[in-house]
Amino acid sequence: MSGKANDQPQGATPPSDGTPSKNAAKAARREAMRAQMLRDQAKSRRTARLKLAGVVAIVVVIVAAVGTGIGLSISGSGGGGGGGSASTSLDPQAEKAITNVSPSVIDAVGAGGSDISKPVALTGATPLTSDGKPRVLYVGAEYCPYCAAQRWAVVNALSRFGTFTGLGQTTSSSTDTDPDTATLSFHGSTYKSDYLSFTGVEQTDRDRQPLDTLSPEDQKILDTYDTKQYVGSDGGIPFIDYGGKFASSGAAYDPATLQGLSHQDIAKDLSDPSSTVTKSIVGAANAITSTLCQLTDQKPANVCSAAGVKAAA
């Protein structure tokens, strides 16, 4: 299961001379991106179902072999973390760059690119909290290219409110769309903040081997709100619930923006507000930050009053 864009652009009314407006052109571009992501998502789901069927077949063979006393030798999946351990410790250079983006860069980027989507408001949802603070729930998988793109923005945004420890480093699947996209991983990490609580769930590694398991309560949140009724389509990842008040499903920008770049390449770009990479990552992070500030009553003030955050609201 891969993700998809989740904004619902509204078409603008063309001028009387019949020339499409800028808003209509932007909406058309966003809709084309969304359609492509949905096609990619469907392809990824088919691949995942085929792999699951293969796993089930192997299990059946093993059970049958055990029952008949036949000994078998099964090899694990090769390379990149088979057995649920795809991610490694995050490169210090990349960690410093993504968690400490300069305020001047944040303000210069503002809303970022024209196609960046924002979290949508949830209607009638129960507030999501932990330890008396709004809780952010992220559900993704290391193989997913849309998760790969979105994690950079999520980490940057949340780092403005608190501190991550133990972030991982990996790449998306080599067999999915936008293969081998450099990214981070929440598997095994912790987050500390005076303003927010965060739960990051990576369900599988880049080879689709199991990693983290959702609690029954969080599984219910995923099943309820990762649906067309709330986020525009069903079952996409990454799914993010922001305190039970807002949600998003899919990437806020096109993962192809990061194609062919290493973690170090991305880290270097984040100091340049004119870079397309920076406009995408920091622009998406600014939109997320604006959403988080609505949960924290606009605290901390220096974060929520930043010109770049206000521009992305």
Coordinates of C-alpha atoms in Angstrom, one line a residue:
M1 CA 0.0 0.0 0.0
S2 CA 1.5 3.3 -1.1
G3 CA 0.3 6.8 -0.5
K4 CA -1.2 9.5 -2.7
A5 CA -1.8 13.2 -2.7
N6 CA -4.8 14.1 -0.6
D7 CA -5.8 17.6 -1.4
Q8 CA -9.1 18.2 -3.0
P9 CA -8.5 21.2 -5.3
Q10 CA -11.5 23.2 -6.4
G11 CA -11.6 24.5 -10.0
A12 CA -11.5 28.2 -10.4
T13 CA -14.0 30.0 -12.7
P14 CA -12.3 31.1 -16.0
P15 CA -12.2 34.8 -16.9
S16 CA -14.8 36.0 -19.4
D17 CA -12.4 35.8 -22.3
G18 CA -12.1 32.0 -21.8
T19 CA -8.5 32.1 -20.6
P20 CA -8.0 29.7 -17.7
S21 CA -6.9 31.4 -14.5
K22 CA -3.7 30.6 -12.5
N23 CA -5.8 28.9 -9.9
A24 CA -7.4 26.6 -12.4
A25 CA -4.0 25.7 -13.8
K26 CA -2.7 24.9 -10.4
A27 CA -5.7 22.8 -9.6
A28 CA -5.3 20.9 -12.8
R29 CA -1.7 20.1 -12.0
R30 CA -2.6 19.0 -8.5
E31 CA -5.3 16.7 -9.9
A32 CA -2.9 15.2 -12.4
M33 CA -0.4 14.5 -9.6
R34 CA -3.2 13.0 -7.5
A35 CA -4.4 10.7 -10.3
Q36 CA -0.8 9.5 -10.9
M37 CA -0.3 8.8 -7.2
L38 CA -3.6 6.8 -7.1
R39 CA -2.5 4.7 -10.1
D40 CA 0.9 4.1 -8.4
Q41 CA -1.0 3.2 -5.2
A42 CA -3.1 0.6 -7.0
K43 CA 0.0 -1.0 -8.6
S44 CA 1.8 -1.1 -5.2
R45 CA -1.3 -2.8 -3.6
R46 CA -1.3 -5.5 -6.3
T47 CA 2.4 -6.1 -5.7
A48 CA 1.9 -6.4 -1.9
R49 CA -1.0 -8.8 -2.4
L50 CA 1.1 -11.0 -4.7
K51 CA 4.0 -11.0 -2.1
L52 CA 1.5 -11.9 0.7
A53 CA 0.2 -14.7 -1.4
G54 CA 3.8 -16.0 -1.8
V55 CA 4.4 -15.8 1.9
V56 CA 1.2 -17.7 2.7
A57 CA 2.3 -20.4 0.2
I58 CA 5.7 -20.7 1.9
V59 CA 4.1 -21.0 5.3
V60 CA 1.8 -23.8 4.0
V61 CA 4.7 -25.7 2.6
I62 CA 6.7 -25.4 5.8
V63 CA 3.7 -26.5 7.9
A64 CA 3.2 -29.5 5.5
A65 CA 6.9 -30.3 5.7
V66 CA 7.0 -30.2 9.5
G67 CA 3.9 -32.5 9.6
T68 CA 5.5 -35.0 7.3
G69 CA 9.0 -34.8 8.8
I70 CA 10.7 -33.3 5.7
G71 CA 13.5 -30.9 6.4
L72 CA 13.6 -27.6 4.5
S73 CA 16.1 -24.8 4.3
I74 CA 14.6 -21.3 3.6
S75 CA 16.7 -18.3 2.7
G76 CA 15.7 -14.8 3.9
S77 CA 15.1 -12.0 1.4
G78 CA 18.3 -10.4 0.3
G79 CA 19.8 -7.0 0.9
G80 CA 18.4 -3.8 2.5
G81 CA 17.2 -5.3 5.7
G82 CA 15.3 -8.5 5.2
G83 CA 13.8 -9.7 8.4
G84 CA 12.6 -6.3 9.5
S85 CA 15.7 -4.3 10.0
A86 CA 16.1 -2.0 7.0
S87 CA 16.9 1.2 8.6
T88 CA 20.3 2.3 10.1
S89 CA 21.3 5.2 12.3
L90 CA 20.6 8.5 10.6
D91 CA 23.6 10.3 9.1
P92 CA 24.6 13.1 11.5
Q93 CA 24.9 15.6 8.7
A94 CA 21.4 14.8 7.5
E95 CA 20.0 14.8 11.0
K96 CA 21.4 18.2 11.8
A97 CA 20.1 19.7 8.5
I98 CA 16.6 18.4 8.7
T99 CA 16.1 19.1 12.5
N100 CA 17.7 22.6 12.4
V101 CA 16.6 24.3 9.3
S102 CA 17.5 28.0 9.5
P103 CA 14.6 30.4 10.4
S104 CA 15.6 32.6 7.5
V105 CA 15.2 29.6 5.1
I106 CA 11.8 28.8 6.7
D107 CA 10.6 32.3 6.1
A108 CA 12.0 32.6 2.6
V109 CA 10.3 29.3 1.5
G110 CA 6.9 30.2 3.0
A111 CA 4.2 28.2 1.3
G112 CA 6.8 26.5 -0.9
G113 CA 5.8 25.0 -4.2
S114 CA 2.3 25.6 -5.8
D115 CA 1.4 21.9 -5.6
I116 CA 1.9 21.3 -1.9
S117 CA -1.1 19.9 -0.1
K118 CA -2.1 20.6 3.5
P119 CA -3.7 18.5 6.2
V120 CA -7.5 18.6 6.1
A121 CA -9.9 19.3 9.0
L122 CA -11.6 16.2 10.6
T123 CA -15.3 16.7 11.4
G124 CA -16.7 15.0 14.4
A125 CA -13.5 13.2 15.4
T126 CA -12.6 12.5 19.0
P127 CA -9.6 14.6 20.2
L128 CA -6.3 12.6 20.2
T129 CA -4.2 13.2 23.2
S130 CA -1.4 11.7 25.3
D131 CA 0.0 12.9 28.7
G132 CA -2.3 15.9 28.5
K133 CA -0.9 17.0 25.1
P134 CA -2.2 16.8 21.5
R135 CA -0.9 13.6 19.9
V136 CA 0.3 13.2 16.3
L137 CA -0.1 9.7 14.9
Y138 CA 1.9 8.7 11.9
V139 CA 1.3 5.4 10.1
G140 CA 3.6 4.5 7.2
A141 CA 6.1 1.9 5.9
E142 CA 9.7 2.1 4.9
Y143 CA 9.1 0.7 1.4
C144 CA 6.6 3.5 0.6
P145 CA 7.9 6.4 -1.6
Y146 CA 5.2 8.8 -0.5
C147 CA 6.2 8.1 3.1
A148 CA 9.8 8.7 2.1
A149 CA 9.0 12.1 0.9
Q150 CA 6.6 13.1 3.7
R151 CA 8.9 12.0 6.6
W152 CA 11.4 14.8 5.8
A153 CA 8.7 17.4 6.2
V154 CA 7.2 15.7 9.3
V155 CA 10.5 15.5 11.0
N156 CA 11.4 19.1 10.2
A157 CA 8.0 20.4 11.5
L158 CA 8.0 18.3 14.7
S159 CA 11.6 19.3 15.4
R160 CA 10.4 22.9 15.8
F161 CA 8.3 21.7 18.8
G162 CA 10.6 19.1 20.3
T163 CA 13.5 16.7 19.9
F164 CA 13.8 13.3 18.1
T165 CA 16.2 10.6 19.3
G166 CA 17.2 7.5 17.4
L167 CA 15.8 8.4 13.9
G168 CA 16.7 5.8 11.3
Q169 CA 17.9 6.2 7.7
T170 CA 16.8 4.1 4.8
T171 CA 15.5 4.2 1.2
S172 CA 12.1 3.3 -0.2
S173 CA 11.6 0.1 -2.1
S174 CA 13.7 -0.5 -5.2
T175 CA 10.7 -2.1 -6.9
D176 CA 8.0 0.6 -6.2
T177 CA 7.5 3.9 -8.0
D178 CA 10.2 6.5 -7.4
P179 CA 12.6 3.7 -6.4
D180 CA 15.2 4.0 -3.6
T181 CA 14.1 7.4 -2.5
A182 CA 16.4 8.5 0.4
T183 CA 14.4 9.0 3.6
L184 CA 14.3 8.7 7.4
S185 CA 12.5 6.1 9.6
F186 CA 10.6 6.5 12.8
H187 CA 11.2 2.8 13.7
G188 CA 12.9 2.7 17.1
S189 CA 12.9 6.4 17.6
T190 CA 11.5 8.5 20.4
Y191 CA 10.2 12.1 20.5
K192 CA 10.2 14.5 23.5
S193 CA 8.2 17.8 23.5
D194 CA 6.6 20.1 26.0
Y195 CA 3.8 20.8 23.5
L196 CA 3.0 17.6 21.6
S197 CA 3.1 13.8 21.8
F198 CA 4.1 11.7 18.7
T199 CA 3.6 8.1 17.7
G200 CA 5.5 7.0 14.6
V201 CA 4.6 3.6 13.3
E202 CA 6.5 1.9 10.4
Q203 CA 4.5 -1.2 9.6
T204 CA 7.1 -2.8 7.3
D205 CA 10.7 -2.3 6.2
R206 CA 11.8 -1.5 2.6
D207 CA 11.4 -5.2 1.7
R208 CA 7.9 -5.3 3.2
Q209 CA 9.0 -7.4 6.2
P210 CA 7.0 -6.6 9.4
L211 CA 8.4 -3.9 11.7
D212 CA 5.9 -2.0 14.0
T213 CA 2.4 -3.1 15.0
L214 CA -0.4 -0.6 15.6
S215 CA -2.2 -0.7 18.9
P216 CA -5.9 -1.7 18.6
E217 CA -6.9 1.9 19.4
D218 CA -4.6 3.3 16.7
Q219 CA -5.7 0.7 14.2
K220 CA -9.3 1.9 14.7
I221 CA -8.2 5.5 14.0
L222 CA -6.5 4.4 10.8
D223 CA -9.6 2.3 9.7
T224 CA -12.0 5.1 10.5
Y225 CA -10.2 8.2 9.1
D226 CA -7.9 6.9 6.4
T227 CA -11.0 6.9 4.1
K228 CA -12.5 8.8 1.3
Q229 CA -15.0 10.4 3.6
Y230 CA -12.2 12.2 5.5
V231 CA -9.1 12.4 3.4
G232 CA -10.4 11.9 -0.1
S233 CA -9.5 8.2 -0.8
D234 CA -9.2 4.9 1.0
G235 CA -6.3 3.3 2.7
G236 CA -3.3 5.4 1.6
I237 CA -0.1 5.9 3.5
P238 CA 1.5 7.7 5.1
F239 CA -1.6 8.5 7.1
I240 CA -1.2 11.2 9.8
D241 CA -3.7 12.2 12.4
Y242 CA -3.0 15.6 14.0
G243 CA -4.6 15.5 17.5
G244 CA -7.9 14.2 16.1
K245 CA -8.5 17.6 14.6
F246 CA -6.7 17.3 11.2
A247 CA -5.5 14.5 9.0
S248 CA -3.5 13.8 5.8
S249 CA -3.0 10.8 3.6
G250 CA -0.2 10.5 1.1
A251 CA 2.7 12.9 0.4
A252 CA 2.3 16.7 0.4
Y253 CA 4.6 16.9 -2.6
D254 CA 5.8 14.7 -5.5
P255 CA 8.4 12.1 -4.3
A256 CA 10.1 12.4 -7.7
T257 CA 11.5 15.7 -6.3
L258 CA 14.0 13.6 -4.3
Q259 CA 14.8 11.0 -7.0
G260 CA 18.5 10.2 -7.4
L261 CA 19.5 12.2 -4.3
S262 CA 21.4 10.8 -1.4
H263 CA 20.7 11.8 2.2
Q264 CA 23.7 14.0 2.1
D265 CA 22.5 15.7 -1.1
I266 CA 19.2 16.5 0.5
A267 CA 20.9 17.8 3.6
K268 CA 23.0 20.2 1.6
D269 CA 19.9 21.5 -0.3
L270 CA 18.1 22.4 2.9
S271 CA 20.3 25.5 3.3
D272 CA 19.2 26.9 0.0
P273 CA 15.6 28.4 -0.1
S274 CA 15.7 28.5 -3.9
S275 CA 16.2 24.8 -4.2
T276 CA 13.2 22.8 -5.4
V277 CA 14.0 20.2 -2.7
T278 CA 13.9 22.8 0.0
K279 CA 10.7 24.4 -1.3
S280 CA 9.0 21.1 -1.2
I281 CA 10.3 19.8 2.1
V282 CA 10.2 23.0 4.1
G283 CA 7.1 24.3 2.3
A284 CA 5.3 21.1 3.4
A285 CA 6.8 21.4 6.9
N286 CA 5.5 25.0 7.2
A287 CA 2.0 23.8 6.3
I288 CA 2.3 21.0 8.9
T289 CA 3.7 23.5 11.5
S290 CA 0.7 25.8 10.9
T291 CA -1.6 22.9 11.6
L292 CA 0.3 21.9 14.8
C293 CA 0.1 25.5 16.0
Q294 CA -3.6 25.2 16.0
L295 CA -3.3 22.3 18.3
T296 CA -0.8 24.0 20.7
D297 CA -2.7 27.3 21.0
Q298 CA 0.0 29.0 18.9
K299 CA 2.9 27.8 21.1
P300 CA 5.8 28.2 21.1
A301 CA 5.3 31.7 19.9
N302 CA 8.6 32.1 18.0
V303 CA 7.6 29.0 15.9
C304 CA 4.0 29.8 15.3
S305 CA 4.5 33.5 14.6
A306 CA 7.2 32.9 11.9
A307 CA 6.5 34.6 8.6
G308 CA 7.0 31.3 6.7
V309 CA 4.5 29.5 8.8
K310 CA 1.9 32.2 8.5
A311 CA 2.4 32.2 4.7
A312 CA 1.8 28.5 4.6
A313 CA -1.4 28.6 6.7

